[in-house]
């Protein structure tokens, strides 16, 4: 398997990697193993399996015990995700948030500190600020992830408050498309490691671009987290999350997942295996559409600004980091109309093709007004500091015919 990995490309791995038809009566496609428990062939085999699972001993015992600990469809998803992320191993979870919280709770201990980018995904932000303080874990944010001084200032404040247990960034960030330089973050983590007992791991939330556009592990990250709900699932019909990284840290995450019970189920795993096969085609077409839509919006008189990654100005640190670590600009971005909430609402209510909903990365184009929806609960000051005001709209461009998307947006903008 590993030799195949080295010689074939990711587009090829998405079709079939991790599944061997010989294990399932020659079925060309993986069956969904809809069972909660697995029958042991013998008492000794049962013992061997438990020794292998709980002591991490490789005694040759193959098979599964109980669905929460692992199951065949989960193994297939994890093998494929690891191949796509260029990782030793991956762990799949019931949702992206289950994956993120598993990383936070396995890497951070009471008294530790977290260094993270700002802004950060709403769910992560709420967990870090509402739940982690109960464990005596404090968070220190940096606002410019391409500026060494900005990251170091957060790191210094964190070290003064306690050992840094984890460095976490979402790049590009939601919904501002702010870029964090992954290699720079890894270099700062190395510095932190020289000043305390343990070097903190660097984790990247790769949801906004996904494995075909950005490979954080290749740029120095230790962990790559993806909400598989978005581009990997790709049809807005499932929830899942994944983390890729070194074998030891992934094994620790799987043990935690078994105890918390956030294992990805067999049916969703099966859907995800199917979705993986077309992910590169969907992300490519969506990215082409997004470029055309972003260009249309940038040139429209009723649009004030567009935060599309492809428009990052030449000569900036953000542009340089973007070009180093991303192979494309993705298909989710935000734009600001001329006006405020009333104008934004008039425009949204005029749309006929675009659907108004949160989430991103599906086949259909989705639009939302972050200030009154995804970021409603964020205090106005923090919201505006994160670049979200009443004129901001977030767009996740899908794979429809781009002319229909542009015509719909054009007609709706006339309503302003
Ligand atoms: C959606 C999302 C998550 C959370 O994923 P869920 O699958 O909804 O739990 C995390 N990070 C980012 C950037 C997201 O867009």
Short mmCIF file of C-alpha atoms and ligand atoms in Angstrom, two decimals:
data_model
loop_
_atom_site.label_atom_id
_atom_site.label_comp_id
_atom_site.label_asym_id
_atom_site.label_seq_id
_atom_site.Cartn_x
_atom_site.Cartn_y
_atom_site.Cartn_z
CA UNK A 1 0.00 0.00 0.00
CA UNK A 2 2.68 2.48 0.94
CA UNK A 3 4.58 1.89 -2.29
CA UNK A 4 1.39 2.69 -4.23
CA UNK A 5 1.10 5.85 -2.17
CA UNK A 6 4.49 7.02 -3.31
CA UNK A 7 3.88 6.42 -6.98
CA UNK A 8 0.32 7.48 -7.69
CA UNK A 9 -1.22 10.91 -7.35
CA UNK A 10 -3.88 12.01 -4.94
CA UNK A 11 -6.60 12.12 -7.59
CA UNK A 12 -5.96 8.40 -8.04
CA UNK A 13 -5.83 7.68 -4.31
CA UNK A 14 -9.26 9.25 -3.79
CA UNK A 15 -10.71 6.52 -5.98
CA UNK A 16 -10.40 3.34 -4.00
CA UNK A 17 -7.40 3.78 -1.69
CA UNK A 18 -7.96 2.05 1.64
CA UNK A 19 -10.39 -0.54 0.26
CA UNK A 20 -9.45 -4.01 -0.99
CA UNK A 21 -12.29 -5.83 -2.85
CA UNK A 22 -10.78 -9.16 -1.75
CA UNK A 23 -11.97 -8.40 1.79
CA UNK A 24 -15.62 -8.16 0.67
CA UNK A 25 -16.51 -10.90 -1.81
CA UNK A 26 -14.99 -8.90 -4.64
CA UNK A 27 -17.51 -6.07 -4.32
CA UNK A 28 -16.17 -3.29 -6.55
CA UNK A 29 -17.28 -0.70 -4.03
CA UNK A 30 -16.97 -0.88 -0.25
CA UNK A 31 -20.01 -2.27 1.54
CA UNK A 32 -21.39 -0.25 4.46
CA UNK A 33 -20.71 -2.35 7.55
CA UNK A 34 -23.85 -1.46 9.48
CA UNK A 35 -23.12 -3.31 12.69
CA UNK A 36 -22.40 -2.10 16.20
CA UNK A 37 -20.38 -5.13 17.29
CA UNK A 38 -18.10 -7.79 15.79
CA UNK A 39 -18.09 -11.55 16.46
CA UNK A 40 -14.80 -12.99 17.76
CA UNK A 41 -13.65 -16.11 15.94
CA UNK A 42 -12.28 -17.64 19.18
CA UNK A 43 -11.63 -16.77 22.82
CA UNK A 44 -7.89 -16.43 22.20
CA UNK A 45 -8.51 -14.23 19.15
CA UNK A 46 -10.72 -12.03 21.36
CA UNK A 47 -7.93 -11.64 23.91
CA UNK A 48 -5.34 -10.91 21.20
CA UNK A 49 -7.56 -8.21 19.75
CA UNK A 50 -7.94 -6.48 23.11
CA UNK A 51 -4.21 -6.69 23.81
CA UNK A 52 -3.55 -5.14 20.39
CA UNK A 53 -6.10 -2.38 20.87
CA UNK A 54 -5.44 -1.35 24.45
CA UNK A 55 -1.69 -1.94 24.72
CA UNK A 56 -0.97 -0.77 21.20
CA UNK A 57 0.90 -4.03 20.61
CA UNK A 58 1.21 -5.25 17.03
CA UNK A 59 0.51 -8.97 17.63
CA UNK A 60 -0.95 -9.60 14.20
CA UNK A 61 -4.54 -9.65 15.50
CA UNK A 62 -6.73 -8.12 12.85
CA UNK A 63 -10.38 -7.28 13.16
CA UNK A 64 -12.72 -5.14 15.16
CA UNK A 65 -14.32 -5.20 18.58
CA UNK A 66 -17.13 -2.69 18.85
CA UNK A 67 -18.18 0.20 16.61
CA UNK A 68 -17.19 2.98 18.99
CA UNK A 69 -13.59 1.67 19.05
CA UNK A 70 -13.37 1.33 15.28
CA UNK A 71 -14.98 -0.34 12.27
CA UNK A 72 -14.09 -1.23 8.65
CA UNK A 73 -15.60 1.85 6.99
CA UNK A 74 -13.77 4.08 9.46
CA UNK A 75 -10.47 2.35 8.60
CA UNK A 76 -11.10 3.06 4.91
CA UNK A 77 -11.89 6.75 5.52
CA UNK A 78 -8.80 7.14 7.68
CA UNK A 79 -6.47 5.42 5.20
CA UNK A 80 -7.75 7.63 2.39
CA UNK A 81 -7.63 10.84 4.41
CA UNK A 82 -4.05 10.10 5.57
CA UNK A 83 -3.02 9.53 1.94
CA UNK A 84 -4.65 12.81 0.84
CA UNK A 85 -3.08 14.81 3.68
CA UNK A 86 0.33 13.16 3.20
CA UNK A 87 0.23 11.91 6.80
CA UNK A 88 1.35 8.79 8.67
CA UNK A 89 -2.15 8.40 10.10
CA UNK A 90 -5.57 10.02 10.45
CA UNK A 91 -8.49 9.86 12.87
CA UNK A 92 -12.06 10.56 11.78
CA UNK A 93 -14.70 11.99 14.11
CA UNK A 94 -18.46 12.53 14.14
CA UNK A 95 -18.04 16.27 13.38
CA UNK A 96 -15.31 18.81 12.80
CA UNK A 97 -15.86 20.21 16.30
CA UNK A 98 -15.42 16.72 17.80
CA UNK A 99 -12.04 16.61 16.01
CA UNK A 100 -10.99 20.09 17.19
CA UNK A 101 -12.02 19.54 20.81
CA UNK A 102 -10.25 16.17 20.85
CA UNK A 103 -7.02 17.89 19.77
CA UNK A 104 -7.43 20.65 22.38
CA UNK A 105 -8.26 18.26 25.21
CA UNK A 106 -5.45 15.80 24.43
CA UNK A 107 -2.75 18.43 23.90
CA UNK A 108 -3.64 20.82 26.74
CA UNK A 109 -3.46 20.07 30.47
CA UNK A 110 -4.58 22.24 33.41
CA UNK A 111 -2.28 25.28 33.70
CA UNK A 112 -1.23 25.11 30.04
CA UNK A 113 -1.77 27.93 27.58
CA UNK A 114 -2.92 27.97 23.96
CA UNK A 115 -1.54 30.26 21.25
CA UNK A 116 -4.01 30.77 18.41
CA UNK A 117 -4.85 32.97 15.43
CA UNK A 118 -7.60 35.59 15.53
CA UNK A 119 -10.29 35.45 14.22
CA UNK A 120 -10.95 31.76 14.69
CA UNK A 121 -13.92 29.52 13.83
CA UNK A 122 -16.92 30.40 16.05
CA UNK A 123 -17.23 26.94 17.59
CA UNK A 124 -13.51 26.81 18.39
CA UNK A 125 -13.65 30.34 19.80
CA UNK A 126 -16.58 29.45 22.08
CA UNK A 127 -14.90 26.24 23.30
CA UNK A 128 -11.61 28.01 23.99
CA UNK A 129 -13.25 30.90 25.84
CA UNK A 130 -16.21 29.19 27.55
CA UNK A 131 -14.97 25.69 28.37
CA UNK A 132 -11.15 25.68 28.57
CA UNK A 133 -10.96 28.27 31.40
CA UNK A 134 -12.72 25.73 33.66
CA UNK A 135 -9.61 23.57 33.24
CA UNK A 136 -7.32 26.50 34.03
CA UNK A 137 -6.27 26.76 30.37
CA UNK A 138 -5.83 30.29 29.02
CA UNK A 139 -5.70 31.37 25.38
CA UNK A 140 -3.56 34.04 23.72
CA UNK A 141 -4.43 35.22 20.21
CA UNK A 142 -2.36 36.85 17.49
CA UNK A 143 -4.02 38.92 14.80
CA UNK A 144 -1.45 38.83 12.00
CA UNK A 145 -0.31 35.29 11.21
CA UNK A 146 2.19 36.51 8.62
CA UNK A 147 4.02 38.77 11.09
CA UNK A 148 6.62 37.13 13.33
CA UNK A 149 6.34 39.88 15.95
CA UNK A 150 2.57 39.50 16.20
CA UNK A 151 2.85 35.72 16.78
CA UNK A 152 5.79 36.14 19.17
CA UNK A 153 3.90 38.71 21.25
CA UNK A 154 1.12 36.17 21.79
CA UNK A 155 3.70 33.44 22.49
CA UNK A 156 5.52 35.62 25.08
CA UNK A 157 2.27 36.44 26.90
CA UNK A 158 1.32 32.76 26.85
CA UNK A 159 4.69 31.52 28.18
CA UNK A 160 4.47 34.08 31.01
CA UNK A 161 1.11 32.56 32.01
CA UNK A 162 2.06 28.88 31.71
CA UNK A 163 3.58 26.26 29.39
CA UNK A 164 2.29 26.49 25.82
CA UNK A 165 0.54 23.19 25.12
CA UNK A 166 -0.58 23.85 21.55
CA UNK A 167 -0.32 26.38 18.74
CA UNK A 168 -3.47 26.51 16.60
CA UNK A 169 -4.41 28.42 13.48
CA UNK A 170 -7.09 28.39 10.87
CA UNK A 171 -5.77 29.44 7.50
CA UNK A 172 -7.30 31.04 5.60
CA UNK A 173 -9.60 32.24 8.38
CA UNK A 174 -13.37 32.33 8.32
CA UNK A 175 -14.78 34.58 6.81
CA UNK A 176 -12.02 37.17 6.35
CA UNK A 177 -9.60 34.93 4.44
CA UNK A 178 -6.76 36.17 6.70
CA UNK A 179 -3.70 34.00 5.99
CA UNK A 180 -1.38 32.46 8.59
CA UNK A 181 2.11 31.51 7.41
CA UNK A 182 2.33 27.86 8.49
CA UNK A 183 6.14 27.60 8.25
CA UNK A 184 6.52 30.77 10.32
CA UNK A 185 4.15 29.37 12.95
CA UNK A 186 6.22 26.16 13.10
CA UNK A 187 9.40 28.24 13.55
CA UNK A 188 7.82 30.14 16.47
CA UNK A 189 6.74 26.79 17.98
CA UNK A 190 10.41 25.67 17.74
CA UNK A 191 11.43 28.82 19.65
CA UNK A 192 8.79 28.15 22.30
CA UNK A 193 10.14 24.60 22.55
CA UNK A 194 13.61 25.96 23.42
CA UNK A 195 12.13 28.02 26.26
CA UNK A 196 10.07 25.31 27.98
CA UNK A 197 10.13 21.55 28.60
CA UNK A 198 8.02 20.43 25.63
CA UNK A 199 7.75 21.86 22.13
CA UNK A 200 4.07 22.48 21.47
CA UNK A 201 2.53 20.87 18.40
CA UNK A 202 1.25 23.13 15.62
CA UNK A 203 -2.29 22.37 14.47
CA UNK A 204 -3.93 23.84 11.38
CA UNK A 205 -7.65 23.97 10.61
CA UNK A 206 -7.57 23.26 6.85
CA UNK A 207 -11.35 23.33 6.34
CA UNK A 208 -11.51 26.39 4.09
CA UNK A 209 -9.32 24.96 1.34
CA UNK A 210 -9.20 21.21 1.96
CA UNK A 211 -6.49 18.68 1.05
CA UNK A 212 -6.40 19.40 -2.70
CA UNK A 213 -5.54 23.07 -2.26
CA UNK A 214 -3.40 23.14 0.90
CA UNK A 215 -1.24 20.51 2.64
CA UNK A 216 -0.35 21.98 6.05
CA UNK A 217 1.80 18.98 7.05
CA UNK A 218 4.11 19.63 4.09
CA UNK A 219 4.70 23.16 5.41
CA UNK A 220 5.67 22.24 8.96
CA UNK A 221 2.35 21.70 10.77
CA UNK A 222 2.16 18.67 13.08
CA UNK A 223 -1.60 18.23 12.85
CA UNK A 224 -4.01 18.98 10.02
CA UNK A 225 -7.66 19.19 11.00
CA UNK A 226 -10.46 19.32 8.43
CA UNK A 227 -14.21 19.61 8.85
CA UNK A 228 -15.11 16.87 6.38
CA UNK A 229 -18.65 18.28 6.50
CA UNK A 230 -17.50 20.87 3.98
CA UNK A 231 -15.48 20.13 0.79
CA UNK A 232 -14.81 16.43 1.51
CA UNK A 233 -18.48 15.57 2.14
CA UNK A 234 -19.24 18.14 -0.50
CA UNK A 235 -23.02 17.67 -0.80
CA UNK A 236 -24.23 19.34 2.43
CA UNK A 237 -25.71 16.02 3.55
CA UNK A 238 -23.35 14.78 6.27
CA UNK A 239 -21.26 15.90 9.27
CA UNK A 240 -17.72 14.60 9.89
CA UNK A 241 -14.25 15.72 10.95
CA UNK A 242 -10.71 14.45 10.50
CA UNK A 243 -7.25 14.97 11.96
CA UNK A 244 -4.05 13.87 10.23
CA UNK A 245 -0.54 13.72 11.66
CA UNK A 246 2.11 11.45 13.18
CA UNK A 247 1.15 7.92 14.21
CA UNK A 248 1.63 8.49 17.97
CA UNK A 249 -0.47 11.63 18.26
CA UNK A 250 -3.22 10.10 16.10
CA UNK A 251 -3.24 6.94 18.25
CA UNK A 252 -3.71 9.15 21.33
CA UNK A 253 -6.63 10.93 19.59
CA UNK A 254 -8.27 7.62 18.72
CA UNK A 255 -8.09 6.45 22.33
CA UNK A 256 -9.65 9.72 23.47
CA UNK A 257 -12.35 9.40 20.78
CA UNK A 258 -13.22 5.91 22.00
CA UNK A 259 -13.79 7.23 25.51
CA UNK A 260 -15.69 10.36 24.51
CA UNK A 261 -17.71 8.41 21.94
CA UNK A 262 -17.26 10.78 19.02
CA UNK A 263 -16.39 8.05 16.48
CA UNK A 264 -17.61 8.60 12.92
CA UNK A 265 -20.39 6.07 12.18
CA UNK A 266 -20.34 3.47 9.39
CA UNK A 267 -23.02 4.99 7.19
CA UNK A 268 -21.48 8.46 7.21
CA UNK A 269 -18.04 6.93 6.62
CA UNK A 270 -19.45 5.14 3.57
CA UNK A 271 -20.98 8.36 2.21
CA UNK A 272 -17.68 10.11 2.76
CA UNK A 273 -15.72 7.44 0.85
CA UNK A 274 -18.00 8.09 -2.10
CA UNK A 275 -17.62 11.85 -1.80
CA UNK A 276 -13.81 11.64 -1.63
CA UNK A 277 -13.81 10.21 -5.17
CA UNK A 278 -15.13 13.44 -6.71
CA UNK A 279 -13.62 15.97 -4.30
CA UNK A 280 -10.91 17.14 -6.70
CA UNK A 281 -13.42 17.63 -9.52
CA UNK A 282 -15.84 19.52 -7.30
CA UNK A 283 -13.18 21.73 -5.74
CA UNK A 284 -11.69 22.50 -9.17
CA UNK A 285 -15.01 23.51 -10.73
CA UNK A 286 -16.09 25.47 -7.66
CA UNK A 287 -12.76 27.33 -7.71
CA UNK A 288 -13.21 28.23 -11.39
CA UNK A 289 -16.72 29.50 -10.67
CA UNK A 290 -15.51 31.40 -7.62
CA UNK A 291 -12.89 33.28 -9.63
CA UNK A 292 -15.55 34.39 -12.13
CA UNK A 293 -18.04 35.36 -9.39
CA UNK A 294 -15.39 37.22 -7.37
CA UNK A 295 -14.29 39.13 -10.46
CA UNK A 296 -17.92 40.06 -11.26
CA UNK A 297 -18.45 41.30 -7.69
CA UNK A 298 -15.16 43.24 -7.56
CA UNK A 299 -16.17 45.17 -10.66
CA UNK A 300 -19.78 45.79 -9.55
CA UNK A 301 -20.63 49.38 -8.49
CA UNK A 302 -22.77 48.22 -5.53
CA UNK A 303 -19.95 46.12 -4.06
CA UNK A 304 -17.45 47.88 -1.79
CA UNK A 305 -14.83 45.12 -1.40
CA UNK A 306 -14.13 41.41 -1.94
CA UNK A 307 -11.84 39.26 0.27
CA UNK A 308 -11.10 36.63 -2.38
CA UNK A 309 -7.65 35.08 -1.80
CA UNK A 310 -6.70 35.37 -5.45
CA UNK A 311 -6.98 39.17 -5.11
CA UNK A 312 -4.38 39.46 -2.31
CA UNK A 313 -2.14 42.33 -3.42
CA UNK A 314 1.27 41.46 -4.85
CA UNK A 315 4.20 42.32 -2.62
CA UNK A 316 2.36 41.65 0.68
CA UNK A 317 3.39 39.02 3.24
CA UNK A 318 -0.08 37.47 2.95
CA UNK A 319 0.32 37.10 -0.82
CA UNK A 320 3.75 35.48 -0.38
CA UNK A 321 2.45 32.99 2.22
CA UNK A 322 -0.60 32.24 0.08
CA UNK A 323 1.57 31.48 -2.95
CA UNK A 324 3.92 29.29 -0.91
CA UNK A 325 1.34 27.16 0.82
CA UNK A 326 -1.82 27.10 -1.35
CA UNK A 327 -2.25 25.73 -4.86
CA UNK A 328 -5.42 27.77 -5.45
CA UNK A 329 -7.77 30.33 -3.96
CA UNK A 330 -10.64 27.98 -3.09
CA UNK A 331 -14.29 28.94 -3.47
CA UNK A 332 -15.40 30.52 -0.20
CA UNK A 333 -14.96 34.25 0.34
CA UNK A 334 -16.78 37.30 1.59
CA UNK A 335 -17.69 40.63 0.08
CA UNK A 336 -19.12 43.89 1.37
CA UNK A 337 -21.96 45.70 -0.33
CA UNK A 338 -22.41 49.47 -0.30
CA UNK A 339 -24.94 49.92 2.50
CA UNK A 340 -25.78 48.13 5.73
CA UNK A 341 -28.12 45.48 7.10
CA UNK A 342 -31.25 46.75 5.29
CA UNK A 343 -29.53 46.73 1.90
CA UNK A 344 -27.95 43.33 2.57
CA UNK A 345 -31.31 41.84 3.56
CA UNK A 346 -33.05 43.32 0.47
CA UNK A 347 -30.41 41.75 -1.71
CA UNK A 348 -30.54 38.35 0.00
CA UNK A 349 -34.32 38.16 -0.23
CA UNK A 350 -34.15 38.74 -4.00
CA UNK A 351 -31.89 35.74 -4.72
CA UNK A 352 -33.54 32.88 -6.64
CA UNK A 353 -30.68 30.49 -7.44
CA UNK A 354 -28.31 31.04 -4.50
CA UNK A 355 -29.56 29.53 -1.26
CA UNK A 356 -29.35 31.37 2.05
CA UNK A 357 -27.71 29.07 4.60
CA UNK A 358 -24.60 28.70 6.73
CA UNK A 359 -21.91 26.10 5.92
CA UNK A 360 -19.71 25.85 2.84
CA UNK A 361 -18.09 23.46 0.41
CA UNK A 362 -21.27 21.89 -0.98
CA UNK A 363 -22.25 21.47 -4.62
CA UNK A 364 -24.76 24.30 -4.24
CA UNK A 365 -23.87 27.95 -3.81
CA UNK A 366 -24.65 29.23 -0.32
CA UNK A 367 -24.73 32.79 0.94
CA UNK A 368 -25.15 34.19 4.44
CA UNK A 369 -25.01 37.44 6.39
CA UNK A 370 -22.44 36.61 9.11
CA UNK A 371 -23.25 39.55 11.45
CA UNK A 372 -26.85 38.34 11.94
CA UNK A 373 -26.17 34.58 11.69
CA UNK A 374 -22.79 32.79 12.07
CA UNK A 375 -21.27 35.64 14.09
CA UNK A 376 -24.45 36.93 15.76
CA UNK A 377 -23.27 35.78 19.18
CA UNK A 378 -19.86 37.45 18.81
CA UNK A 379 -19.81 40.89 20.49
CA UNK A 380 -19.98 43.70 17.89
CA UNK A 381 -16.48 45.01 18.69
CA UNK A 382 -14.81 41.61 18.28
CA UNK A 383 -16.91 41.01 15.17
CA UNK A 384 -15.79 44.25 13.55
CA UNK A 385 -12.18 43.68 14.60
CA UNK A 386 -12.49 40.41 12.69
CA UNK A 387 -13.60 42.31 9.59
CA UNK A 388 -17.31 41.50 9.75
CA UNK A 389 -19.82 44.37 9.66
CA UNK A 390 -23.47 44.73 8.63
CA UNK A 391 -22.48 45.02 4.96
CA UNK A 392 -20.51 41.74 4.90
CA UNK A 393 -21.85 38.68 3.06
CA UNK A 394 -20.16 35.28 2.89
CA UNK A 395 -20.38 33.21 -0.23
CA UNK A 396 -19.53 29.54 -0.76
CA UNK A 397 -19.56 29.06 -4.53
CA UNK A 398 -20.79 25.70 -5.81
CA UNK A 399 -20.65 23.84 -9.12
CA UNK A 400 -23.76 25.21 -10.87
CA UNK A 401 -23.36 26.96 -14.23
CA UNK A 402 -21.47 30.12 -13.39
CA UNK A 403 -23.61 32.32 -15.67
CA UNK A 404 -26.69 31.47 -13.60
CA UNK A 405 -24.88 32.41 -10.40
CA UNK A 406 -23.72 35.73 -11.81
CA UNK A 407 -27.15 36.54 -13.27
CA UNK A 408 -28.81 35.82 -9.91
CA UNK A 409 -26.30 37.94 -7.98
CA UNK A 410 -26.60 40.74 -10.56
CA UNK A 411 -30.39 40.85 -10.30
CA UNK A 412 -30.25 40.78 -6.48
CA UNK A 413 -27.68 43.60 -6.34
CA UNK A 414 -30.16 45.76 -8.26
CA UNK A 415 -32.48 45.49 -5.24
CA UNK A 416 -30.06 47.45 -3.08
C1 LIG B 1 -17.53 24.06 9.81
C2 LIG B 1 -16.19 24.37 10.37
C3 LIG B 1 -15.71 23.72 11.52
C4 LIG B 1 -16.55 22.77 12.33
O1 LIG B 1 -16.93 21.63 11.63
P1 LIG B 1 -18.29 20.83 11.95
O2 LIG B 1 -18.18 19.67 11.03
O3 LIG B 1 -19.43 21.76 11.67
O4 LIG B 1 -18.26 20.46 13.40
C5 LIG B 1 -14.44 24.03 11.96
N1 LIG B 1 -13.66 24.92 11.32
C6 LIG B 1 -14.10 25.56 10.21
C7 LIG B 1 -13.20 26.55 9.55
C8 LIG B 1 -15.37 25.32 9.70
O5 LIG B 1 -15.79 25.98 8.61
#
